[in-house]
XYZ file of C-alpha atoms in Angstrom:
679
model
C 87.225 -48.289 17.616
C 86.305 -50.256 14.863
C 82.920 -52.419 15.043
C 83.880 -55.752 15.622
C 83.963 -58.554 12.839
C 81.007 -61.524 12.654
C 83.512 -63.898 14.456
C 83.804 -60.898 17.197
C 79.918 -60.234 16.769
C 79.156 -63.937 17.756
C 81.277 -64.783 20.249
C 80.266 -61.117 22.397
C 76.662 -62.714 21.604
C 77.309 -66.003 23.114
C 79.124 -64.141 25.766
C 76.300 -61.801 26.963
C 73.764 -64.278 26.275
C 75.550 -66.773 28.757
C 76.477 -64.249 30.876
C 73.117 -62.507 31.282
C 71.173 -65.920 31.666
C 73.109 -66.644 34.896
C 75.227 -69.506 34.025
C 79.007 -69.948 35.497
C 82.127 -68.818 34.300
C 82.132 -72.869 33.183
C 79.357 -72.685 31.414
C 79.916 -69.829 29.671
C 83.740 -71.391 28.678
C 81.731 -74.448 27.407
C 79.582 -72.636 25.197
C 82.262 -70.614 23.614
C 84.554 -73.637 23.149
C 81.404 -74.938 20.827
C 81.642 -72.131 19.289
C 84.801 -71.595 18.535
C 85.179 -74.857 16.586
C 83.214 -72.846 13.574
C 85.731 -70.095 13.917
C 86.712 -70.383 10.490
C 82.893 -69.629 9.303
C 81.816 -66.478 11.378
C 82.588 -64.333 8.860
C 80.294 -65.678 7.016
C 77.429 -63.853 9.168
C 78.294 -60.517 7.950
C 78.163 -60.708 4.125
C 74.988 -63.090 4.917
C 72.309 -60.721 2.900
C 74.928 -60.420 0.429
C 75.944 -64.205 -0.481
C 72.837 -65.683 -0.629
C 75.155 -69.036 -2.589
C 77.331 -69.402 0.589
C 78.227 -73.110 1.747
C 74.746 -74.288 3.720
C 75.823 -77.257 5.505
C 78.942 -75.153 7.498
C 76.305 -72.765 8.009
C 73.806 -75.235 9.791
C 76.865 -76.544 11.872
C 77.381 -72.733 13.280
C 73.414 -72.556 13.673
C 73.209 -76.089 15.411
C 76.091 -75.239 17.528
C 74.354 -71.968 19.088
C 71.773 -73.150 19.179
C 72.782 -76.516 21.266
C 74.455 -74.456 23.778
C 71.808 -71.925 24.546
C 69.582 -75.139 24.822
C 71.694 -77.159 27.229
C 71.294 -73.643 29.212
C 67.386 -73.343 28.903
C 66.047 -75.664 32.002
C 68.618 -73.975 34.354
C 67.957 -70.475 33.984
C 64.047 -70.665 33.253
C 63.680 -71.074 37.176
C 66.015 -68.302 37.798
C 66.224 -64.248 37.688
C 69.066 -62.052 39.604
C 68.227 -60.484 42.779
C 68.959 -57.398 40.489
C 68.483 -56.251 37.295
C 70.951 -56.389 34.679
C 68.950 -55.168 32.117
C 67.863 -51.773 33.252
C 69.858 -49.561 34.197
C 71.616 -47.759 37.302
C 73.547 -45.578 38.532
C 76.587 -47.659 38.122
C 78.802 -47.315 34.574
C 78.932 -51.083 34.672
C 74.777 -51.398 35.077
C 74.530 -49.666 31.926
C 77.465 -51.161 29.822
C 76.270 -54.536 30.610
C 72.628 -53.772 30.120
C 73.571 -52.077 26.435
C 75.503 -55.053 25.803
C 72.727 -57.518 26.670
C 70.081 -55.347 23.956
C 72.723 -55.849 21.734
C 73.268 -59.746 22.146
C 69.481 -59.792 22.113
C 69.601 -57.704 18.364
C 72.260 -60.543 17.293
C 69.815 -63.727 18.219
C 67.078 -61.153 16.610
C 69.382 -61.459 13.300
C 70.578 -63.957 13.356
C 66.980 -66.672 13.775
C 65.901 -63.866 10.788
C 68.806 -65.129 8.681
C 68.202 -68.402 9.855
C 64.817 -68.431 7.750
C 65.759 -66.224 4.949
C 68.371 -68.602 4.223
C 65.316 -71.493 4.547
C 67.660 -73.363 7.064
C 66.677 -76.862 8.214
C 63.471 -76.362 10.985
C 65.986 -78.098 13.964
C 68.270 -75.754 13.710
C 65.739 -73.544 13.353
C 63.660 -74.154 16.294
C 66.658 -74.643 18.433
C 67.373 -70.650 17.395
C 63.873 -70.142 17.918
C 64.228 -71.669 21.783
C 67.674 -69.047 21.971
C 65.507 -66.295 21.399
C 62.814 -67.548 23.268
C 65.180 -67.363 26.658
C 66.081 -64.093 25.798
C 62.625 -62.897 25.482
C 61.206 -64.396 28.892
C 63.999 -62.232 30.551
C 63.223 -59.244 28.999
C 59.536 -59.590 29.725
C 60.561 -60.284 33.516
C 62.694 -56.986 33.272
C 60.056 -55.342 32.120
C 57.389 -56.415 34.448
C 60.076 -55.525 36.877
C 60.424 -51.824 35.823
C 56.919 -51.370 35.811
C 56.089 -52.767 39.073
C 59.422 -50.918 40.051
C 58.623 -47.349 38.158
C 54.605 -47.235 38.231
C 53.475 -45.456 41.134
C 49.835 -43.519 41.308
C 50.525 -39.561 41.690
C 49.976 -37.571 44.668
C 46.255 -36.566 44.531
C 47.798 -32.687 45.884
C 50.531 -31.805 43.852
C 48.399 -32.795 40.915
C 45.948 -29.717 42.580
C 48.684 -27.572 43.039
C 50.534 -28.169 39.652
C 47.714 -27.535 37.402
C 46.988 -24.770 39.590
C 49.985 -23.223 38.981
C 49.592 -24.273 35.205
C 46.470 -22.146 34.888
C 47.644 -19.236 36.929
C 51.583 -18.853 35.479
C 53.521 -19.156 32.111
C 55.555 -21.844 31.585
C 59.012 -20.019 32.820
C 57.619 -20.156 36.487
C 57.430 -24.373 37.024
C 61.100 -24.320 36.710
C 61.550 -24.027 40.401
C 59.478 -26.456 41.241
C 60.641 -29.075 38.979
C 63.870 -28.422 40.555
C 62.947 -28.520 43.954
C 61.032 -31.484 43.262
C 64.507 -33.514 41.311
C 66.358 -32.579 44.506
C 63.554 -34.787 46.945
C 63.625 -37.082 44.410
C 67.612 -37.181 44.771
C 67.453 -36.940 48.364
C 64.502 -40.069 48.469
C 67.296 -42.023 46.071
C 70.430 -40.864 48.210
C 68.470 -42.864 51.231
C 67.039 -46.124 49.504
C 69.341 -48.561 50.587
C 69.015 -47.237 54.019
C 65.297 -47.912 53.677
C 65.295 -50.634 51.360
C 63.572 -52.970 53.757
C 61.001 -50.245 54.842
C 56.923 -50.270 53.747
C 56.680 -47.476 50.838
C 52.834 -45.897 50.286
C 52.688 -46.540 46.796
C 52.006 -42.564 46.202
C 55.084 -40.980 43.852
C 55.410 -36.925 42.674
C 55.891 -37.011 38.993
C 59.578 -36.742 38.010
C 59.101 -33.377 35.731
C 56.405 -31.066 34.864
C 56.101 -29.331 31.552
C 52.986 -27.146 30.145
C 51.903 -27.845 26.734
C 49.200 -25.231 25.427
C 46.558 -26.118 27.510
C 47.467 -29.850 29.356
C 50.362 -29.416 31.792
C 52.295 -32.642 31.295
C 54.132 -34.546 34.015
C 56.635 -37.672 34.081
C 54.888 -40.382 35.137
C 57.552 -42.832 35.013
C 61.883 -41.389 35.408
C 63.174 -40.853 31.875
C 65.525 -43.424 32.358
C 63.218 -45.845 33.492
C 61.148 -44.773 30.470
C 64.323 -45.148 27.856
C 64.601 -49.013 29.262
C 61.174 -49.359 28.918
C 61.528 -47.945 25.184
C 64.468 -50.723 24.183
C 62.711 -53.597 25.616
C 59.788 -53.058 23.913
C 61.942 -52.817 20.673
C 63.251 -55.969 21.384
C 59.691 -57.970 21.807
C 57.920 -56.090 19.140
C 60.773 -56.892 16.756
C 60.951 -60.575 18.158
C 57.237 -60.956 17.442
C 56.208 -60.767 21.196
C 54.242 -57.606 20.800
C 51.043 -58.883 22.287
C 53.114 -59.376 25.868
C 54.600 -56.549 26.255
C 51.513 -54.765 25.340
C 49.824 -56.748 27.904
C 51.667 -55.992 30.759
C 52.632 -52.453 30.038
C 48.768 -51.921 30.151
C 47.935 -53.936 32.947
C 50.357 -52.041 34.983
C 48.901 -48.926 33.844
C 45.667 -49.429 33.948
C 46.034 -50.251 37.199
C 48.252 -46.961 38.759
C 46.043 -44.825 35.975
C 43.103 -45.695 38.076
C 44.592 -45.343 41.745
C 45.043 -42.288 40.939
C 41.952 -41.353 39.838
C 40.696 -42.751 43.305
C 42.842 -41.167 44.919
C 40.960 -37.529 42.848
C 37.621 -39.286 44.621
C 36.685 -40.908 41.570
C 34.494 -43.900 42.072
C 32.916 -46.366 40.652
C 29.303 -46.049 40.216
C 26.963 -46.876 38.084
C 23.912 -44.776 36.886
C 21.320 -45.810 39.066
C 23.472 -45.913 41.731
C 23.921 -41.582 41.551
C 20.453 -41.153 40.774
C 19.417 -42.651 43.847
C 21.974 -40.833 45.777
C 19.902 -37.835 47.811
C 21.197 -34.649 46.141
C 23.438 -33.397 49.058
C 25.943 -36.516 48.482
C 26.001 -35.540 45.038
C 26.226 -31.944 44.967
C 30.293 -32.890 47.094
C 30.773 -35.912 44.332
C 30.053 -33.344 41.286
C 32.425 -31.116 43.128
C 34.758 -34.238 42.921
C 34.179 -35.067 39.512
C 34.757 -31.530 38.112
C 38.522 -31.548 39.960
C 38.829 -35.231 38.868
C 38.093 -34.187 35.307
C 40.847 -31.313 34.938
C 43.121 -33.075 36.152
C 42.411 -36.168 34.636
C 42.214 -34.911 31.233
C 44.954 -31.686 31.073
C 47.534 -34.021 33.218
C 46.944 -37.078 33.952
C 45.306 -38.485 30.634
C 47.653 -36.141 28.474
C 51.039 -37.839 30.678
C 49.917 -41.528 29.842
C 49.289 -40.694 26.201
C 53.152 -38.922 26.291
C 54.183 -41.884 28.504
C 52.932 -44.482 25.831
C 54.079 -42.485 22.990
C 57.758 -43.055 24.385
C 57.484 -46.711 25.071
C 55.768 -47.540 21.966
C 56.148 -46.957 18.426
C 52.430 -45.056 16.475
C 50.172 -47.478 15.905
C 51.141 -49.529 18.915
C 51.238 -47.008 21.824
C 47.737 -45.805 20.568
C 46.487 -49.310 20.707
C 47.600 -49.421 24.860
C 46.961 -45.912 25.684
C 43.213 -46.456 24.451
C 43.225 -50.299 26.666
C 44.426 -47.574 29.325
C 42.591 -44.522 29.365
C 39.314 -45.710 27.678
C 37.796 -47.323 30.305
C 38.840 -44.666 33.032
C 37.767 -41.913 30.674
C 34.168 -43.450 29.852
C 33.249 -43.885 33.689
C 34.496 -40.405 34.027
C 31.485 -39.341 31.695
C 29.160 -42.231 32.201
C 28.678 -39.687 35.795
C 28.293 -36.230 33.569
C 25.328 -38.454 32.159
C 23.813 -40.251 34.940
C 23.239 -36.124 36.342
C 22.581 -35.061 32.655
C 19.531 -37.926 32.770
C 18.546 -37.348 36.584
C 15.426 -35.638 37.475
C 15.179 -32.055 36.895
C 14.869 -29.543 39.850
C 15.921 -26.067 40.541
C 18.814 -26.669 43.404
C 20.478 -28.422 40.613
C 21.231 -25.983 37.828
C 24.111 -24.210 39.027
C 25.567 -27.897 39.443
C 24.945 -28.992 35.818
C 25.842 -25.546 34.172
C 29.527 -26.424 36.279
C 29.429 -29.599 34.583
C 28.743 -28.473 31.398
C 31.374 -25.464 31.690
C 33.838 -28.172 32.551
C 32.999 -30.791 29.664
C 32.729 -27.600 27.528
C 36.523 -26.352 28.206
C 37.802 -29.924 28.461
C 36.269 -31.056 24.637
C 39.439 -29.612 22.708
C 41.961 -31.648 24.778
C 39.549 -34.807 24.575
C 39.649 -34.359 21.171
C 43.736 -34.318 21.284
C 44.415 -36.676 23.208
C 42.005 -39.185 22.359
C 42.987 -38.964 18.959
C 42.556 -41.409 16.201
C 39.767 -44.063 15.457
C 40.196 -45.609 18.690
C 39.899 -42.635 20.382
C 36.202 -41.876 17.977
C 33.911 -43.925 20.441
C 35.275 -41.302 23.786
C 34.860 -38.197 21.788
C 31.701 -39.211 20.514
C 30.596 -39.694 23.696
C 31.988 -36.380 24.993
C 30.373 -34.723 22.478
C 27.217 -36.581 23.477
C 27.473 -35.750 27.090
C 27.797 -32.024 26.530
C 24.706 -31.986 25.171
C 22.563 -33.550 26.985
C 24.149 -31.669 30.224
C 23.133 -28.158 27.835
C 19.614 -29.823 27.405
C 19.388 -30.582 30.783
C 19.897 -27.095 32.099
C 18.115 -25.360 29.540
C 15.246 -28.216 31.075
C 16.201 -27.409 34.591
C 15.983 -23.621 33.965
C 12.519 -23.932 32.174
C 11.614 -26.295 35.430
C 13.001 -23.164 37.998
C 10.017 -21.261 35.952
C 7.468 -23.880 36.272
C 8.296 -23.714 39.960
C 7.809 -19.856 40.560
C 4.372 -20.532 39.188
C 3.390 -23.201 41.329
C 4.510 -21.860 44.172
C 1.200 -21.639 46.012
C 1.879 -20.908 49.692
C -1.238 -18.359 50.815
C 0.441 -17.970 54.000
C 0.526 -13.873 54.007
C 4.196 -12.454 55.393
C 3.997 -11.095 58.548
C 3.778 -7.350 58.205
C 3.531 -7.259 54.326
C 6.927 -8.339 54.529
C 9.446 -9.567 51.614
C 7.998 -12.739 50.678
C 10.634 -15.806 50.762
C 9.598 -16.642 46.991
C 10.931 -13.612 45.902
C 14.202 -13.413 48.299
C 14.795 -16.744 46.760
C 14.260 -16.437 42.718
C 16.182 -12.818 43.064
C 19.475 -14.857 44.727
C 19.078 -17.574 41.685
C 18.690 -14.813 39.365
C 21.626 -12.762 40.157
C 23.727 -16.482 40.719
C 22.330 -16.885 36.919
C 24.235 -13.687 35.416
C 27.227 -15.157 37.249
C 26.924 -18.318 33.978
C 26.320 -14.872 31.379
C 28.483 -16.547 29.097
C 27.527 -20.159 29.298
C 23.481 -19.391 29.032
C 23.542 -16.948 26.377
C 25.490 -19.551 24.210
C 22.721 -22.690 25.496
C 20.074 -20.359 24.894
C 21.757 -19.342 21.604
C 21.233 -23.203 20.505
C 17.963 -23.556 21.216
C 16.046 -20.021 20.741
C 13.156 -19.196 22.440
C 10.100 -16.545 21.252
C 11.032 -13.559 23.118
C 7.232 -12.198 22.751
C 5.450 -15.259 23.372
C 7.729 -15.274 26.706
C 6.944 -12.269 27.784
C 3.334 -12.748 27.421
C 1.558 -14.756 30.366
C -1.700 -15.558 29.456
C -3.563 -15.880 32.039
C -5.456 -12.835 32.923
C -3.458 -11.891 35.394
C -1.555 -8.141 36.270
C 0.955 -7.709 34.498
C 3.578 -5.229 37.019
C 5.646 -5.449 33.707
C 4.027 -2.291 32.729
C 2.175 -2.377 29.064
C 5.268 -2.107 27.177
C 6.628 -5.415 28.932
C 5.641 -7.892 26.253
C 8.030 -5.794 24.127
C 11.090 -5.220 25.283
C 12.238 -9.184 24.071
C 13.012 -7.595 20.738
C 15.500 -5.057 22.533
C 16.947 -7.896 25.082
C 19.448 -10.801 24.725
C 18.331 -13.999 24.497
C 18.953 -14.352 28.287
C 18.012 -11.414 28.690
C 14.968 -12.059 27.266
C 14.443 -15.299 30.200
C 15.694 -12.970 32.709
C 13.154 -10.295 32.264
C 10.404 -13.167 31.798
C 11.510 -14.808 34.974
C 10.869 -11.324 36.810
C 7.501 -11.244 35.354
C 6.569 -14.545 36.275
C 7.225 -13.839 39.706
C 6.189 -10.207 39.889
C 2.718 -12.104 38.879
C 2.862 -14.715 41.197
C 3.351 -12.091 43.869
C 0.538 -10.705 42.960
C -1.851 -13.418 43.748
C -0.382 -13.490 46.970
C -0.976 -10.365 47.787
C -4.858 -10.867 47.299
C -4.501 -12.874 50.812
C -4.467 -9.609 53.065
C -7.899 -8.028 53.376
C -6.147 -5.054 54.266
C -6.037 -3.363 50.770
C -2.968 -1.255 52.491
C -1.270 -4.101 53.808
C -1.590 -5.070 50.155
C -0.078 -2.454 48.517
C 2.374 -2.175 51.191
C 3.374 -6.082 50.298
C 4.212 -5.497 46.519
C 6.152 -2.159 47.119
C 8.255 -4.065 49.586
C 8.508 -6.630 46.769
C 8.767 -5.124 43.902
C 11.337 -2.504 45.241
C 13.651 -5.564 46.968
C 13.954 -6.974 43.381
C 14.249 -3.703 41.897
C 17.453 -3.203 44.314
C 18.700 -6.614 43.597
C 18.619 -5.693 39.857
C 20.396 -2.570 40.410
C 23.675 -3.982 42.858
C 24.525 -7.099 40.543
C 25.170 -7.716 36.806
C 21.567 -8.495 36.042
C 21.437 -4.774 35.461
C 23.555 -5.389 32.515
C 21.667 -7.917 31.172
C 17.851 -6.449 31.100
C 18.872 -2.206 31.363
C 18.102 0.635 32.891
C 14.713 1.286 31.818
C 13.800 -1.788 33.116
C 15.043 -0.752 36.229
C 13.215 2.991 35.680
C 9.974 1.075 34.596
C 9.777 -1.468 37.925
C 11.107 2.250 40.207
C 7.843 3.835 39.035
C 6.212 0.657 39.931
C 6.801 0.750 43.394
C 6.068 4.667 43.919
C 3.066 3.817 42.478
C 2.431 1.497 44.832
C 3.296 3.626 47.294
C 1.162 6.309 46.333
C -1.899 3.411 46.808
C -0.749 2.456 50.089
C -1.024 6.292 51.187
C -4.247 6.581 49.816
C -5.761 2.890 51.237
C -4.664 3.896 54.691
C -4.756 7.302 55.031
C -7.618 8.428 53.012
C -9.972 7.781 56.230
C -7.913 9.345 58.522
C -7.793 12.637 56.755
C -11.408 11.969 56.034
C -11.848 13.577 59.506
C -10.027 16.844 59.649
C -12.799 18.085 56.387
C -14.427 21.186 56.855
C -17.338 18.912 55.143
C -20.060 18.079 58.162
C -18.814 20.584 60.698
C -20.434 23.990 59.749
C -24.750 23.813 60.632
C -27.036 26.003 59.427
C -28.788 26.119 62.480
C -26.660 27.080 64.630
C -27.053 30.878 67.016
C -23.400 32.366 66.478
C -20.087 30.712 64.936
C -22.248 27.524 62.719
C -20.349 25.339 63.885
C -21.691 21.937 65.471
C -19.997 21.237 69.081
C -21.129 17.730 68.913
C -19.846 17.111 64.709
C -16.849 18.187 65.877
C -16.449 16.290 69.133
C -17.444 13.059 67.030
C -14.877 14.630 64.243
C -12.210 14.620 66.919
C -13.199 11.475 68.480
C -13.420 9.295 64.817
C -9.681 10.751 64.353
C -8.258 9.322 67.475
C -9.652 6.512 67.346
C -8.381 6.383 64.058
C -4.775 7.642 64.477
C -4.718 4.892 67.204
C -5.530 1.918 64.864
C -3.298 3.114 62.021
C -0.461 2.996 64.761
C -1.240 0.080 65.624
C -1.292 -1.847 62.827
C 1.287 0.161 60.578
C 3.786 0.142 63.790
C 3.441 -4.173 62.842
C 4.292 -3.132 59.232
C 7.161 -3.619 58.214
C 9.897 -1.805 55.247
C 12.876 -3.518 55.551
C 14.979 -0.582 53.594
C 15.749 2.458 55.131
C 15.638 4.799 52.667
C 12.262 3.439 51.109
C 11.159 3.241 54.911
C 11.604 7.489 55.843
C 10.419 8.355 52.570
C 7.523 7.100 53.281
C 7.693 8.139 57.006
C 7.890 11.358 55.561
C 5.206 10.901 52.948
C 2.761 10.307 55.461
C 3.880 13.468 57.730
C 3.613 15.923 55.258
C -0.089 14.678 54.492
C -1.228 14.324 57.790
C 0.467 16.893 59.836
C -0.061 20.135 58.161
C -4.183 18.706 57.891
C -4.538 17.907 61.473
C -2.834 21.350 62.248
C -5.325 23.306 60.379
C -8.011 22.096 61.577
C -6.916 21.740 65.174
C -6.095 26.109 64.442
C -9.541 26.083 63.056
C -12.073 24.446 65.367
C -9.905 23.390 68.692
C -11.072 26.831 70.717
C -14.306 25.552 70.198
C -13.755 22.482 72.314
C -11.030 23.959 74.693
C -13.211 26.177 76.613
C -15.606 23.200 77.649
C -15.272 20.591 79.416
C -12.160 18.124 79.413
C -10.811 19.649 75.926
C -7.869 16.617 76.311
C -10.999 13.910 75.742
C -11.447 15.023 72.268
C -7.665 16.816 71.490
C -5.436 13.665 72.653
C -2.716 14.269 70.172
C -0.294 17.350 69.164
C 1.172 17.946 65.718
C 4.915 16.640 67.776
C 2.720 13.203 69.195
C 1.767 12.365 65.672
C 5.513 13.528 64.143
C 6.647 10.665 66.383
C 3.893 8.011 66.449
C 4.705 8.217 63.056
C 8.476 7.342 63.660
C 7.016 4.204 65.235
C 5.679 3.102 61.840
C 7.140 -0.026 59.220
C 9.289 -1.193 62.607
C 7.576 -4.373 62.354
C 7.011 -4.697 66.177
C 4.148 -3.031 68.134
C 4.591 0.448 69.792
C 2.873 2.843 72.377
C 1.322 5.985 72.027
C 3.842 8.470 74.024
C 1.440 11.738 74.551
C 3.541 15.061 75.747
C 1.666 17.373 77.851
C 0.157 20.266 76.264
C -1.706 23.616 77.914
C -5.049 24.350 75.817
C -4.727 27.504 74.602
C -6.419 28.434 72.023
C -3.684 27.785 69.103
């Protein structure tokens, strides 16, 4: 079909303008009748740009007639709005054709107005043509608002979480199924839309499509057909110098939807002061929501919002609209990170701070891509600054953890010389730190500390790391140096706490238990990868040293009663054995062993293997010495009166009693019936 000539195009323009403005058939006929009086001049419009010297008075008559026809309907149509959209698309072919025809008519009006200005027509004629365009723009503006209102809804947060999780776990090919499912759901909803037209619908929408783009997951926040309509209307309004009105409508609508979607993800508008006044238990939950909102917000919502702006507006205007829509919401999210970064530092906050740091660090590339250009510079700068401050907060909190270990002055002894709560807390903390190994290596790499200084306590306390502990930092990574130093600080603190015990044996048992616990924690976790097998071997040797020291302190007195020194008397008549001294020796041994049993059955060694090793070691020293002593001197007492008063225990009794040690509960000695015969 040939393109319409100038006459047909103007007739069509007038017809579609009048029809779309809601006039009656009589009004349409009247306008066409007015325009038809100038049919011999219509052909001049096609060649207007080529023929600069055409008859001015004739064209002026035409433009005045066209403007007068439109102006005659202005007051009637200004207050009228059709019940259904003729500009926006619908599912009927007629509706699409009418929308396309109306937009074409608007283009013709714009063309006519531009021609008037180029031909420098009379001001009155230009004003009437401008009124005609204004009527069209008011209609387009209303349709633009209507489309946004009907099709802009907050996104279901659960669907967002599921979509992001699927995008991170699978390739783009896996999204076709979920997209088809959702399109089916949309079709079902649209098919039942007429039946439910009067029902209230919650303003929560699931995206219409899903596409994976590099590290972002872009969703269609508005149906593609509606996006096309919005773009067509925006194109006409911008051409008619109605850019500000169009952008303001768009920004106001989309900004509200974006804020509602973020609110559904748990984002609240909180000032820095409000955040810092919250108890930590409350903040932990808000940090968790912040992390989720940042991931979904940046990778899905902001990325999709930017795509929508790019689809509706040309590039320069799209960037401005996107900035106006999203900048405030993004700054609000970053403000929460700022509040956490500058808040008071305490050890329990470190892992949440690290979570926030990792989240923002991993999103920096997306933020720079989404908030590109001059308008996004402030967002990018703020994100980079907060990332830096979160890193500083993490390092500072790490240092505060070290200070907290040093300051822990709890002087209440742990019952039975068991593992101190500080030891458990610090080692569990260190194990958890290693889950952030790469991040901490990065942070300590940004601000290197001197390992040799870190490992030098300089406080005169016992260096439980060993003689060469100060030089291990040269062989370790920066994080390993920090972890090594923390264990050093812990061990020095424990050394101070061990002095609370009055019994030296219990002091060594306490140190043995705690160092052994530290070693086991290191061996059973990723910490060993950082500080290495050599460290473990050294600390295991220290555990053995403490075990030896314990045995010496606990049993040297008991074993001293089983020695031969002082038993033989040179004045004795026959054998030279003093019965009086011998009786005292047995009595003292019995008393010492009973005292040891009473005490050490309440002491604790939680590690079963270490507990068994200690019992075996004690038995290996005590039982042979006792058997030998009774074998040498037992017959001197057994022939006398009440031998069981002095020889109370058999070797089996002692062995059974040793089995009660380190259970953490007092036990009673059980003696076996034995016959007193020479052994």
